[in-house]
């Protein structure tokens, strides 16, 4: 599967694409990104991703980025050139290339980079049957986690710790005991009453596109969802935990640190939500998970 890139206005094989050493994304993490899934060559929830990117660009005052129809056209061309049916489109927009100085440069066009590469969604569907493990890590991030910046070092360290522990994800826990989110996922729990609980979309978490989609699907199915902070103690006592992201639309978490979650197997709420999530993915893209 050829992985391809768009950089500086050109479509290139991935290993031939590059950006300047003076790019502010590289120098300062002065940069935003998006990851959009495509299945059967069709983008999933593209509008939500572009909305989030535009909001982030406005918050950071990064101007001069091509309008959405242009970004959309570049993305489509890139996916077509990659000749990949199922994969991930990565978009990064930085404040551009300028002599290293912290304050914003004047009249500098932003850098726009995109890549497209394959992703095994069927594997995620299989992982749903067994569930995954997570570990807990202190949330040492900044106070604007709602912005999808490339300043991901705390997530890098937490996810490396998870990998070394043989776990899929690290659950971030704030100093006050609140479970915020995962290293690259949103976290959810089911409470003793069967209600679905997830952290509100404030500055402590990234407002996940998979999270927003699942909220809608659950509410449309008359399931009770509460957006409120929950604590690590609540998570440890919860009958079910699960996570969501573009790369893992919904995955039950069946072990947290050394302990089983609930009875240590995917629970009925996550299983029902997974069916709803795949049905929505099928509706948008025509993709169906292979039968296990
Ligand atoms: N939270 C964090 C910190 C993330 O990095 C991500 C995705 O990368 C998510 C949540 C999930 O967001 P989405 O559903 O838009 O992929």
XYZ file of C-alpha atoms and ligand atoms in Angstrom:
308
model
C 0.000 0.000 0.000
C 1.782 3.219 -1.079
C 1.679 5.911 1.593
C 1.587 9.360 0.044
C 1.929 12.950 1.180
C 0.922 16.424 0.156
C 3.461 19.075 1.147
C 4.212 22.557 -0.145
C 1.621 22.210 -2.881
C 2.937 18.875 -4.222
C 1.823 15.251 -4.037
C 4.785 12.972 -3.266
C 5.687 9.510 -2.008
C 5.760 9.807 1.775
C 9.514 9.358 2.138
C 10.204 12.206 -0.330
C 8.062 14.803 1.460
C 9.569 17.206 3.991
C 9.224 20.560 5.698
C 11.803 23.187 6.656
C 13.791 22.922 9.896
C 12.489 26.434 10.599
C 8.883 25.349 10.422
C 7.098 26.531 13.561
C 5.403 23.176 13.919
C 8.843 21.600 14.335
C 10.327 24.454 16.402
C 7.431 25.300 18.742
C 4.603 22.796 18.162
C 2.857 25.932 16.842
C 0.646 23.663 14.812
C -2.694 21.873 14.678
C -3.586 18.507 13.218
C -6.531 16.292 12.351
C -6.862 12.581 11.714
C -9.827 11.620 9.540
C -10.790 8.024 8.843
C -11.693 6.881 5.351
C -13.330 3.543 4.631
C -14.179 2.327 1.146
C -12.465 5.545 0.066
C -15.103 7.681 1.833
C -14.373 10.058 4.685
C -16.094 9.510 8.012
C -17.500 12.565 9.837
C -15.415 14.913 7.666
C -17.520 17.969 8.540
C -16.855 17.507 12.264
C -13.102 17.268 11.688
C -13.020 20.382 9.490
C -15.175 22.273 12.011
C -12.722 21.386 14.795
C -9.729 22.393 12.668
C -11.302 25.745 11.761
C -12.132 26.435 15.397
C -8.547 25.643 16.436
C -7.094 27.847 13.705
C -9.302 30.725 14.846
C -8.327 30.189 18.516
C -4.618 30.245 17.610
C -4.984 33.052 15.031
C -3.394 30.977 12.259
C -4.623 32.675 9.080
C -4.275 32.007 5.380
C -5.221 28.323 5.394
C -7.039 27.263 2.205
C -10.824 27.192 2.490
C -12.590 23.942 3.309
C -13.515 23.023 -0.298
C -9.819 23.310 -1.246
C -8.689 21.218 1.732
C -11.369 18.693 0.871
C -10.200 18.505 -2.742
C -6.539 18.013 -1.738
C -7.606 15.300 0.710
C -9.650 13.478 -1.935
C -6.846 13.654 -4.490
C -4.364 12.335 -1.944
C -6.554 9.375 -0.994
C -7.136 8.610 -4.678
C -3.379 8.665 -5.346
C -2.693 6.440 -2.362
C -4.958 3.771 -3.851
C -5.918 2.703 -0.330
C -9.542 1.844 0.468
C -9.393 2.024 4.276
C -7.035 4.339 6.088
C -6.272 7.547 7.890
C -5.849 10.996 6.432
C -3.509 13.118 8.548
C -3.620 16.903 8.164
C -1.192 19.279 9.829
C -1.285 23.064 9.604
C 1.521 25.061 11.213
C 2.009 28.798 11.511
C 4.617 28.491 8.776
C 8.326 28.918 8.265
C 10.118 31.868 9.836
C 13.339 32.782 11.623
C 13.107 31.321 15.121
C 11.379 33.831 17.375
C 8.537 32.965 19.708
C 6.100 35.740 18.770
C 4.048 35.289 15.607
C 5.914 36.162 12.374
C 4.342 38.765 10.071
C 3.065 37.808 6.623
C 4.098 34.171 6.826
C 1.884 31.659 5.021
C 0.959 28.575 7.031
C 2.450 25.186 6.188
C -0.067 22.576 5.072
C 0.866 18.898 5.069
C -1.336 15.866 4.553
C -0.574 12.161 4.471
C -2.739 9.149 3.694
C -1.925 5.631 4.811
C -3.749 2.389 5.426
C -5.428 1.482 8.730
C -6.810 -1.888 9.789
C -10.347 -1.132 10.990
C -11.218 -4.833 10.896
C -8.593 -5.411 13.590
C -10.310 -2.829 15.770
C -13.620 -4.610 15.237
C -11.980 -7.868 16.362
C -10.463 -6.165 19.432
C -13.997 -5.177 20.388
C -14.823 -8.813 21.023
C -12.088 -9.202 23.628
C -11.568 -5.673 24.908
C -8.246 -4.021 25.728
C -6.188 -3.080 28.773
C -5.421 0.426 30.025
C -3.121 1.862 32.649
C -3.537 5.104 34.604
C -1.129 8.025 34.326
C -1.127 11.509 35.876
C -2.511 14.128 33.495
C 0.488 16.454 33.212
C -0.814 18.349 30.178
C -1.640 22.054 29.754
C -4.955 23.856 30.208
C -6.072 23.925 26.560
C -6.465 20.232 25.847
C -9.470 21.178 23.686
C -7.039 22.319 20.973
C -5.656 19.539 18.787
C -2.066 20.781 18.753
C 0.942 18.659 17.911
C 2.369 19.328 21.414
C 1.829 15.672 22.271
C 4.823 14.899 24.494
C 2.749 14.036 27.602
C 0.660 11.695 25.446
C 3.794 10.201 23.892
C 5.214 9.420 27.340
C 1.917 8.049 28.656
C 1.352 5.850 25.611
C 4.915 4.537 25.766
C 4.294 3.590 29.406
C 1.100 1.825 28.306
C 2.979 -0.050 25.605
C 5.659 -1.137 28.062
C 2.908 -2.383 30.383
C 1.334 -4.370 27.546
C -1.716 -2.066 27.551
C -3.541 -0.400 24.669
C -4.067 2.995 26.257
C -3.138 5.265 29.151
C -6.005 6.882 31.050
C -5.107 10.418 32.158
C -6.061 11.222 35.758
C -5.929 14.862 36.914
C -4.541 15.915 40.327
C -8.100 16.103 41.738
C -8.740 12.444 40.824
C -10.810 13.231 37.713
C -10.445 10.921 34.725
C -10.011 13.340 31.831
C -9.366 11.191 28.736
C -6.911 8.762 27.188
C -3.534 9.494 25.605
C -5.234 9.583 22.204
C -8.830 8.632 23.022
C -11.866 9.781 24.991
C -12.833 7.695 28.016
C -16.320 6.626 29.065
C -17.756 4.626 31.941
C -21.070 2.956 32.633
C -22.335 3.593 36.157
C -24.115 1.127 38.439
C -27.476 2.360 37.076
C -26.447 1.559 33.489
C -26.029 5.243 32.572
C -23.223 6.224 30.212
C -20.879 8.872 31.626
C -18.130 10.857 29.904
C -16.182 14.018 30.696
C -17.821 17.215 29.387
C -16.245 18.787 26.312
C -14.435 21.582 28.127
C -10.779 22.681 28.075
C -9.575 19.573 29.915
C -10.253 17.200 27.013
C -10.138 17.053 23.243
C -13.704 17.125 21.908
C -13.391 13.867 20.012
C -15.282 13.458 16.776
C -15.947 9.790 17.590
C -17.140 10.968 21.026
C -19.623 13.424 19.471
C -20.863 10.771 17.068
C -21.371 8.201 19.830
C -23.174 10.741 22.031
C -25.645 11.360 19.207
C -26.119 7.670 18.474
C -26.670 6.782 22.141
C -29.184 9.580 22.656
C -31.018 8.699 19.444
C -31.276 5.143 20.807
C -32.831 6.538 24.032
C -29.811 5.499 26.114
C -29.027 7.805 29.049
C -25.758 9.701 28.630
C -24.430 12.124 31.221
C -21.578 14.497 30.423
C -19.912 15.026 33.798
C -16.437 14.504 35.228
C -15.965 11.129 36.952
C -13.201 10.047 39.282
C -10.670 7.245 39.120
C -12.438 5.625 42.098
C -15.691 5.612 40.118
C -13.898 4.214 37.079
C -12.375 1.406 39.140
C -15.839 0.488 40.477
C -17.626 0.839 37.119
C -19.188 -2.243 35.524
C -17.948 -1.067 32.111
C -15.301 1.258 30.709
C -14.660 1.989 27.070
C -12.818 4.426 24.842
C -13.481 6.121 21.519
C -11.389 7.722 18.782
C -11.177 8.011 15.029
C -8.732 5.102 14.894
C -10.689 2.962 17.379
C -14.372 3.938 17.027
C -15.231 2.138 20.285
C -13.202 -0.316 22.352
C -14.200 -1.844 25.703
C -11.516 -1.523 28.395
C -11.554 -4.778 30.347
C -8.461 -4.269 32.549
C -7.399 -1.101 34.344
C -3.917 -1.291 35.857
C -3.823 -4.724 37.488
C -7.579 -5.164 37.988
C -10.413 -6.443 35.810
C -13.143 -3.941 34.857
C -16.518 -5.420 35.822
C -16.305 -9.110 35.079
C -13.265 -8.600 32.842
C -15.123 -8.951 29.532
C -16.849 -6.450 27.195
C -20.180 -5.470 28.729
C -23.656 -5.103 27.212
C -23.645 -1.301 26.965
C -20.340 -1.102 25.061
C -21.433 -3.999 22.861
C -24.689 -2.255 21.991
C -22.889 1.033 21.322
C -20.357 -0.760 19.119
C -23.190 -2.078 16.967
C -24.604 1.447 16.677
C -21.167 2.886 15.829
C -20.461 0.343 13.073
C -23.948 0.818 11.662
C -23.276 4.561 11.419
C -19.893 3.925 9.784
C -21.671 1.606 7.356
C -24.304 4.249 6.645
C -21.667 6.874 5.826
C -19.135 4.717 3.970
C -20.715 1.373 3.106
C -18.028 -0.420 5.177
C -19.057 -3.425 7.259
C -16.879 -5.118 9.879
C -16.073 -8.718 8.955
C -18.072 -11.218 11.002
C -15.875 -12.561 13.815
N -8.400 12.687 23.050
C -7.133 12.879 22.629
C -6.140 13.439 23.583
C -6.773 12.552 21.316
O -5.508 12.751 20.902
C -7.746 12.006 20.456
C -7.406 11.640 19.083
O -6.291 11.736 18.647
C -9.037 11.816 20.940
C -9.339 12.182 22.242
C -10.118 11.244 20.068
O -10.525 12.204 19.131
P -11.234 11.765 17.775
O -12.462 11.006 18.147
O -11.558 13.059 17.101
O -10.248 10.936 17.026
